Amino acid sequence: MSVSGVILIVLVFGGAGFFLSRARARAIEAHGAKMHSRPHYYGCWTCLLIVLPSLLFLFFWNIGVNIYAERQTLAHISYAAGGDIERSDSYAPLQRILGQKGIASTRQSENYMVQGGIELAAGIKNLRQAGAFAALLLSVIGFLAGFWGTKAKKRARNRVERVTLWGLIVASTFAILTTMGIVLSMLFQTISFFRSVPLSNFFLGTVWDPRFSVMALEGMLGRFGLIPLLAGTLYIAFVAMLFAVPIGLFAAVYMAEYATPRMRGIIKPLLEILAGIPTIVYGFFALVAVGPFLRDLSASITGGQGFIMAQSVLTAGLVMGIMLTPFVSSLSDDIITAVPRSLRDGSLGLGATQSETIKRVVLPAALPGIVAALLLTASRAIGETMIVVLAAGVAASLTLNPFEAMTTITVKIVNQLTGDLEFNSPQTLVAFALGMTLFVLTLFMNIFALYIVRKYQEHYE
Amino acid sequence: MDSKLKIKMRGLDVKVFYGGKGALHGITLDILENKVIALIGPSGCGKSTFLRCLNRMNDTIEGALVTGRILLDEEDIYDPSVDVVELRARVGMVFQKPNPFPKSIYENVAYGPRIHGLAKSRTELDEIVEQSLIKAGLFNEVKDRLHDVGTSLSGGQQQRLCIARAIAVSPEVILMDEPCSALDPIATAKIEELIDDLRRNYTIAIVTHSMQQAARVSQFTAMFHLGNLVEVGATDTIFTSPQEQRTQDYITGRFG
Ligand SMILES: Nc1ncnc2c1ncn2[C@@H]1O[C@H](COP(=O)(O)OP(=O)(O)OP(=O)(O)O)[C@@H](O)[C@H]1O
Ligand SMILES: [Mg+2]
């Protein structure tokens, strides 16, 4: 019996349990008993009793079986090969054997593997069968408990409520767990990177020159200075914010305070379309349109060699600014419209003009929210990848000239992780250290944004 | 009404439509200088709407249309030549819910004088703020914490702050829309006392749902019902011998 078959049976069974219990509850009610809950709650409760324990059991049982299989396989292989094989080298072929119902099919497989594979597969198959039957048994028990438990005094409604609550709790911790998983997976790689490159070289180094991993074998480690990348990242983000913040804020003020509903109905969706364009599209907009335009423009100003390079801080910042504008305006628009009308009335009632009201009452009241929105936008700018990959350049230079190319952390992550990889050389592992840096940077910006919102929120309401 | 009393504001056949739907159906009403007039009537009868006409706050409502004439010192305030901003400085408003700005107490009161350039120096501004707070009966309670944020005050204090804010621009008329509805009896008593004091220098129109309050603070009372003015007269007369059955019923609590 396959796992999906078992799941299907349990679900059908659960449905049946629902109807049967509900019918029973109705019958009891028809006999004149005062039921604690409406009949369908009894149905739901029985259904939950049938489905939940049995599916949870199935899930964990199968995970357990997989772990067991892996252990057994390893033990078997190291035994057969003289106890000296590393896991990652030999496990893959055998996994394939198991995957295909115990028949060896890979080229690298050896005779002893085939035999072991067949034996193991048989054992595991038995384990899975046992699990399936246990799951079915659990669901039957669940049904009996739920069905016979359908009595007038039983608080089915409260129980269903509690299960719902747990469901919600699990769903909300899911995001937290995922984040933790991501951080942990990056953390281990980062740590192994810092085993070969000292912390100070990474965080204080001003030269980025990782070399190739082949060279590393010859004892040349390469230099992994974070500073030029960080500078490039922050510089480009700064230029982007320089474009996006004023334009986005003015657009938001116009939409929230001046625009007629019709105008707003046109502008807002348009801005949202802008926000929906994939960033790679912005990237080649920068690459084929904005970059060459700026270069030619500067060339025609000087009348010879242009002073703006096609790939430059300015190009990337400008296009990223265009990308961020709708975020700024849409977030700020929501925040400005959330300022209570009573504050506006108070100001207008004192004889302030509309623009005075906006400047002196609405914007100050909305400021914490706007600052938080800007921080969120900035952390987007810092993490943005595709635009800078195409428009910023790859040279890790340290310069203040916005017309020259700089590179960013994200660009270098892409560079280090594309092409032929060797997952234990610092050349690759540095990508994880960079990713971790980026993560921490944006995390702190987001936390700071939340802190500002929390701190100042209560001042008007 | 007494002939030696001066008419400060006068509404002539005022009609208001919200998106084409009539809310006021031709109100003609005089507001006398240095008197308090109470506007009473069941919920939804158009008291707030009428009040908002008097300083053109209806202009800020999408789809609101006002017809008829409203005179302030014999001048039509809906005349195109009238500057709304200036009008609202002359006819101030206090709202139902206290709505101090999220600024310091001082800044709240200084707001109006600042935008209208009423003070030439910092000391003058300080003086205006202090006087307004004194008139609003709030000064003693807040004099040590003028730079605390206005929303940190209690509800009653906030409402008096809003009154101080309105007074600070030296209006001629103060409109109050249920200024005590969010307050407890003690704070209410303070504000009622305050209204009585303010009457000497200002003309006041107040919307209220409390008959006792109307009787306590006002000299004149106007009864509204379904967008019409039922009757208006001296408060004593209205409360002791109203002309209209509807007024009688409302005052005695038989409807509304
Ligand atoms: N902004 C608005 N848009 C549309 N209709 C409105 C608006 N404000 C008021 N109205 C309508 O105008 C009528 C009068 O409302 P108004 O607020 O003046 O009543 P009110 O006498 O102040 O009532 P209350 O005592 O409950 O405050 C009501 O029917 C109301 O539905
Ligand atoms: Mg009202």
PDB file of C-alpha atoms in Angstrom, chain B residues 7-183:
ATOM      1  CA  ILE B   7     -26.621  89.615  15.239  1.00  0.00           C
ATOM      2  CA  LYS B   8     -23.220  88.031  14.787  1.00  0.00           C
ATOM      3  CA  MET B   9     -24.041  85.299  12.296  1.00  0.00           C
ATOM      4  CA  ARG B  10     -27.151  84.655  10.314  1.00  0.00           C
ATOM      5  CA  GLY B  11     -28.130  81.702   8.201  1.00  0.00           C
ATOM      6  CA  LEU B  12     -30.641  82.383   5.419  1.00  0.00           C
ATOM      7  CA  ASP B  13     -32.419  79.427   3.858  1.00  0.00           C
ATOM      8  CA  VAL B  14     -29.364  77.198   4.245  1.00  0.00           C
ATOM      9  CA  LYS B  15     -29.643  73.895   2.423  1.00  0.00           C
ATOM     10  CA  VAL B  16     -27.023  71.189   2.425  1.00  0.00           C
ATOM     11  CA  PHE B  17     -26.782  68.189   0.113  1.00  0.00           C
ATOM     12  CA  TYR B  18     -24.420  65.282   0.565  1.00  0.00           C
ATOM     13  CA  GLY B  19     -23.949  63.715  -2.840  1.00  0.00           C
ATOM     14  CA  GLY B  20     -27.349  64.988  -3.956  1.00  0.00           C
ATOM     15  CA  LYS B  21     -29.154  63.812  -0.820  1.00  0.00           C
ATOM     16  CA  GLY B  22     -30.582  66.658   1.230  1.00  0.00           C
ATOM     17  CA  ALA B  23     -29.414  66.904   4.844  1.00  0.00           C
ATOM     18  CA  LEU B  24     -30.635  70.408   5.676  1.00  0.00           C
ATOM     19  CA  HIS B  25     -33.796  71.747   4.099  1.00  0.00           C
ATOM     20  CA  GLY B  26     -33.580  75.512   4.437  1.00  0.00           C
ATOM     21  CA  ILE B  27     -32.496  76.735   7.839  1.00  0.00           C
ATOM     22  CA  THR B  28     -32.901  80.367   8.785  1.00  0.00           C
ATOM     23  CA  LEU B  29     -31.311  81.137  12.106  1.00  0.00           C
ATOM     24  CA  ASP B  30     -29.679  84.086  13.873  1.00  0.00           C
ATOM     25  CA  ILE B  31     -26.747  83.781  16.216  1.00  0.00           C
ATOM     26  CA  LEU B  32     -26.401  86.705  18.614  1.00  0.00           C
ATOM     27  CA  GLU B  33     -23.161  88.256  19.692  1.00  0.00           C
ATOM     28  CA  ASN B  34     -21.754  87.283  23.084  1.00  0.00           C
ATOM     29  CA  LYS B  35     -24.446  84.697  23.630  1.00  0.00           C
ATOM     30  CA  VAL B  36     -24.354  80.949  23.717  1.00  0.00           C
ATOM     31  CA  ILE B  37     -26.771  79.201  21.419  1.00  0.00           C
ATOM     32  CA  ALA B  38     -27.401  75.509  21.894  1.00  0.00           C
ATOM     33  CA  LEU B  39     -28.361  73.337  18.944  1.00  0.00           C
ATOM     34  CA  ILE B  40     -30.400  70.346  20.037  1.00  0.00           C
ATOM     35  CA  GLY B  41     -32.303  67.610  18.287  1.00  0.00           C
ATOM     36  CA  PRO B  42     -32.280  63.881  17.720  1.00  0.00           C
ATOM     37  CA  SER B  43     -29.298  62.155  16.128  1.00  0.00           C
ATOM     38  CA  GLY B  44     -28.907  62.699  12.401  1.00  0.00           C
ATOM     39  CA  CYS B  45     -31.095  65.804  12.284  1.00  0.00           C
ATOM     40  CA  GLY B  46     -28.316  67.987  10.886  1.00  0.00           C
ATOM     41  CA  LYS B  47     -26.891  69.865  13.882  1.00  0.00           C
ATOM     42  CA  SER B  48     -23.286  69.099  13.023  1.00  0.00           C
ATOM     43  CA  THR B  49     -23.989  69.789   9.389  1.00  0.00           C
ATOM     44  CA  PHE B  50     -25.311  73.245  10.195  1.00  0.00           C
ATOM     45  CA  LEU B  51     -22.396  73.955  12.481  1.00  0.00           C
ATOM     46  CA  ARG B  52     -19.945  72.959   9.790  1.00  0.00           C
ATOM     47  CA  CYS B  53     -21.605  75.386   7.386  1.00  0.00           C
ATOM     48  CA  LEU B  54     -20.774  78.260   9.695  1.00  0.00           C
ATOM     49  CA  ASN B  55     -17.028  77.975   9.103  1.00  0.00           C
ATOM     50  CA  ARG B  56     -17.242  76.196   5.775  1.00  0.00           C
ATOM     51  CA  MET B  57     -15.781  72.939   7.069  1.00  0.00           C
ATOM     52  CA  ASN B  58     -18.269  71.298   4.724  1.00  0.00           C
ATOM     53  CA  ASP B  59     -15.951  72.378   1.927  1.00  0.00           C
ATOM     54  CA  THR B  60     -13.572  69.626   2.998  1.00  0.00           C
ATOM     55  CA  ILE B  61     -16.197  66.929   2.551  1.00  0.00           C
ATOM     56  CA  GLU B  62     -16.290  65.250  -0.823  1.00  0.00           C
ATOM     57  CA  GLY B  63     -19.625  65.781  -2.563  1.00  0.00           C
ATOM     58  CA  ALA B  64     -21.080  68.271  -0.075  1.00  0.00           C
ATOM     59  CA  LEU B  65     -23.055  71.178  -1.539  1.00  0.00           C
ATOM     60  CA  VAL B  66     -24.280  74.194   0.420  1.00  0.00           C
ATOM     61  CA  THR B  67     -26.873  76.672  -0.894  1.00  0.00           C
ATOM     62  CA  GLY B  68     -28.472  79.719   0.678  1.00  0.00           C
ATOM     63  CA  ARG B  69     -26.563  82.461   2.437  1.00  0.00           C
ATOM     64  CA  ILE B  70     -24.660  82.667   5.686  1.00  0.00           C
ATOM     65  CA  LEU B  71     -23.691  86.072   6.959  1.00  0.00           C
ATOM     66  CA  LEU B  72     -20.904  86.904   9.355  1.00  0.00           C
ATOM     67  CA  ASP B  73     -21.156  90.558  10.368  1.00  0.00           C
ATOM     68  CA  GLU B  74     -23.459  91.056   7.392  1.00  0.00           C
ATOM     69  CA  GLU B  75     -20.975  89.618   4.951  1.00  0.00           C
ATOM     70  CA  ASP B  76     -21.760  86.448   2.994  1.00  0.00           C
ATOM     71  CA  ILE B  77     -19.141  83.884   3.916  1.00  0.00           C
ATOM     72  CA  TYR B  78     -19.877  81.815   0.817  1.00  0.00           C
ATOM     73  CA  ASP B  79     -19.076  84.766  -1.431  1.00  0.00           C
ATOM     74  CA  PRO B  80     -16.266  83.864  -3.838  1.00  0.00           C
ATOM     75  CA  SER B  81     -14.229  86.808  -2.604  1.00  0.00           C
ATOM     76  CA  VAL B  82     -14.080  85.411   0.918  1.00  0.00           C
ATOM     77  CA  ASP B  83     -10.873  83.717   1.976  1.00  0.00           C
ATOM     78  CA  VAL B  84     -11.826  80.457   3.688  1.00  0.00           C
ATOM     79  CA  VAL B  85      -8.610  80.410   5.637  1.00  0.00           C
ATOM     80  CA  GLU B  86      -9.302  83.827   7.087  1.00  0.00           C
ATOM     81  CA  LEU B  87     -12.905  82.908   7.791  1.00  0.00           C
ATOM     82  CA  ARG B  88     -11.877  79.869   9.798  1.00  0.00           C
ATOM     83  CA  ALA B  89      -9.555  82.008  11.838  1.00  0.00           C
ATOM     84  CA  ARG B  90     -12.566  84.179  12.731  1.00  0.00           C
ATOM     85  CA  VAL B  91     -14.916  81.265  13.290  1.00  0.00           C
ATOM     86  CA  GLY B  92     -13.064  78.613  15.268  1.00  0.00           C
ATOM     87  CA  MET B  93     -14.184  75.073  15.913  1.00  0.00           C
ATOM     88  CA  VAL B  94     -13.903  72.540  18.722  1.00  0.00           C
ATOM     89  CA  PHE B  95     -14.701  68.993  17.773  1.00  0.00           C
ATOM     90  CA  GLN B  96     -16.613  66.194  19.427  1.00  0.00           C
ATOM     91  CA  LYS B  97     -13.546  64.081  20.061  1.00  0.00           C
ATOM     92  CA  PRO B  98     -10.523  65.900  21.468  1.00  0.00           C
ATOM     93  CA  ASN B  99      -8.026  66.014  18.618  1.00  0.00           C
ATOM     94  CA  PRO B 100      -4.780  67.535  19.840  1.00  0.00           C
ATOM     95  CA  PHE B 101      -1.950  67.387  17.336  1.00  0.00           C
ATOM     96  CA  PRO B 102       0.835  64.934  18.118  1.00  0.00           C
ATOM     97  CA  LYS B 103       2.989  67.842  19.267  1.00  0.00           C
ATOM     98  CA  SER B 104       3.789  69.414  22.618  1.00  0.00           C
ATOM     99  CA  ILE B 105       1.105  71.271  24.570  1.00  0.00           C
ATOM    100  CA  TYR B 106       2.873  74.509  23.778  1.00  0.00           C
ATOM    101  CA  GLU B 107       3.089  73.737  20.071  1.00  0.00           C
ATOM    102  CA  ASN B 108      -0.578  72.790  19.971  1.00  0.00           C
ATOM    103  CA  VAL B 109      -1.626  76.200  21.198  1.00  0.00           C
ATOM    104  CA  ALA B 110       1.058  78.044  19.242  1.00  0.00           C
ATOM    105  CA  TYR B 111      -0.003  76.346  16.016  1.00  0.00           C
ATOM    106  CA  GLY B 112      -2.716  78.819  15.008  1.00  0.00           C
ATOM    107  CA  PRO B 113      -0.831  81.996  15.963  1.00  0.00           C
ATOM    108  CA  ARG B 114       2.184  80.696  14.047  1.00  0.00           C
ATOM    109  CA  ILE B 115       0.385  80.052  10.775  1.00  0.00           C
ATOM    110  CA  HIS B 116      -1.436  83.362  10.986  1.00  0.00           C
ATOM    111  CA  GLY B 117       1.659  85.269  12.052  1.00  0.00           C
ATOM    112  CA  LEU B 118      -0.055  86.678  15.129  1.00  0.00           C
ATOM    113  CA  ALA B 119       3.104  86.897  17.204  1.00  0.00           C
ATOM    114  CA  LYS B 120       6.092  88.973  16.229  1.00  0.00           C
ATOM    115  CA  SER B 121       8.466  87.506  18.744  1.00  0.00           C
ATOM    116  CA  ARG B 122       8.951  84.478  20.882  1.00  0.00           C
ATOM    117  CA  THR B 123       7.891  86.346  24.017  1.00  0.00           C
ATOM    118  CA  GLU B 124       4.710  87.482  22.324  1.00  0.00           C
ATOM    119  CA  LEU B 125       3.976  83.916  21.313  1.00  0.00           C
ATOM    120  CA  ASP B 126       4.639  82.728  24.853  1.00  0.00           C
ATOM    121  CA  GLU B 127       2.194  85.351  26.039  1.00  0.00           C
ATOM    122  CA  ILE B 128      -0.524  84.243  23.622  1.00  0.00           C
ATOM    123  CA  VAL B 129      -0.052  80.609  24.594  1.00  0.00           C
ATOM    124  CA  GLU B 130      -0.187  81.415  28.281  1.00  0.00           C
ATOM    125  CA  GLN B 131      -3.270  83.624  27.953  1.00  0.00           C
ATOM    126  CA  SER B 132      -5.096  81.027  25.861  1.00  0.00           C
ATOM    127  CA  LEU B 133      -4.321  78.291  28.341  1.00  0.00           C
ATOM    128  CA  ILE B 134      -5.466  80.528  31.197  1.00  0.00           C
ATOM    129  CA  LYS B 135      -8.727  81.336  29.419  1.00  0.00           C
ATOM    130  CA  ALA B 136      -9.264  77.653  28.747  1.00  0.00           C
ATOM    131  CA  GLY B 137      -8.729  76.987  32.456  1.00  0.00           C
ATOM    132  CA  LEU B 138      -5.864  74.633  31.764  1.00  0.00           C
ATOM    133  CA  PHE B 139      -2.816  76.712  32.571  1.00  0.00           C
ATOM    134  CA  ASN B 140      -2.409  75.737  36.211  1.00  0.00           C
ATOM    135  CA  GLU B 141      -2.567  72.063  35.400  1.00  0.00           C
ATOM    136  CA  VAL B 142       0.013  72.124  32.623  1.00  0.00           C
ATOM    137  CA  LYS B 143       2.307  75.059  33.329  1.00  0.00           C
ATOM    138  CA  ASP B 144       5.158  72.753  34.378  1.00  0.00           C
ATOM    139  CA  ARG B 145       4.819  70.429  31.436  1.00  0.00           C
ATOM    140  CA  LEU B 146       4.214  72.683  28.471  1.00  0.00           C
ATOM    141  CA  HIS B 147       6.629  70.650  26.418  1.00  0.00           C
ATOM    142  CA  ASP B 148       5.029  67.302  27.058  1.00  0.00           C
ATOM    143  CA  VAL B 149       3.136  65.875  24.131  1.00  0.00           C
ATOM    144  CA  GLY B 150      -0.498  67.015  24.030  1.00  0.00           C
ATOM    145  CA  THR B 151      -1.901  63.525  23.731  1.00  0.00           C
ATOM    146  CA  SER B 152      -0.460  62.652  27.145  1.00  0.00           C
ATOM    147  CA  LEU B 153      -3.188  64.725  28.816  1.00  0.00           C
ATOM    148  CA  SER B 154      -6.452  63.274  30.080  1.00  0.00           C
ATOM    149  CA  GLY B 155      -9.511  63.447  27.833  1.00  0.00           C
ATOM    150  CA  GLY B 156     -10.964  66.494  29.589  1.00  0.00           C
ATOM    151  CA  GLN B 157      -7.621  68.262  29.569  1.00  0.00           C
ATOM    152  CA  GLN B 158      -7.194  67.441  25.897  1.00  0.00           C
ATOM    153  CA  GLN B 159     -10.561  68.996  25.137  1.00  0.00           C
ATOM    154  CA  ARG B 160      -9.631  72.140  27.049  1.00  0.00           C
ATOM    155  CA  LEU B 161      -6.343  72.139  25.151  1.00  0.00           C
ATOM    156  CA  CYS B 162      -8.337  72.096  21.926  1.00  0.00           C
ATOM    157  CA  ILE B 163     -10.400  75.000  23.215  1.00  0.00           C
ATOM    158  CA  ALA B 164      -7.206  76.866  24.088  1.00  0.00           C
ATOM    159  CA  ARG B 165      -5.925  76.117  20.617  1.00  0.00           C
ATOM    160  CA  ALA B 166      -9.080  77.593  19.108  1.00  0.00           C
ATOM    161  CA  ILE B 167      -8.956  80.665  21.355  1.00  0.00           C
ATOM    162  CA  ALA B 168      -5.314  81.320  20.520  1.00  0.00           C
ATOM    163  CA  VAL B 169      -6.164  82.669  17.069  1.00  0.00           C
ATOM    164  CA  SER B 170      -8.631  85.141  18.661  1.00  0.00           C
ATOM    165  CA  PRO B 171     -11.741  84.010  16.834  1.00  0.00           C
ATOM    166  CA  GLU B 172     -14.977  85.948  17.062  1.00  0.00           C
ATOM    167  CA  VAL B 173     -17.183  82.892  17.038  1.00  0.00           C
ATOM    168  CA  ILE B 174     -16.447  79.475  18.533  1.00  0.00           C
ATOM    169  CA  LEU B 175     -18.342  76.459  17.266  1.00  0.00           C
ATOM    170  CA  MET B 176     -18.448  73.422  19.547  1.00  0.00           C
ATOM    171  CA  ASP B 177     -19.757  70.083  18.340  1.00  0.00           C
ATOM    172  CA  GLU B 178     -20.673  68.004  21.388  1.00  0.00           C
ATOM    173  CA  PRO B 179     -17.491  69.066  23.161  1.00  0.00           C
ATOM    174  CA  CYS B 180     -18.289  67.078  26.292  1.00  0.00           C
ATOM    175  CA  SER B 181     -19.596  63.845  24.850  1.00  0.00           C
ATOM    176  CA  ALA B 182     -16.299  62.046  25.474  1.00  0.00           C
ATOM    177  CA  LEU B 183     -15.825  63.433  28.980  1.00  0.00           C
TER     178      LEU B 183
END
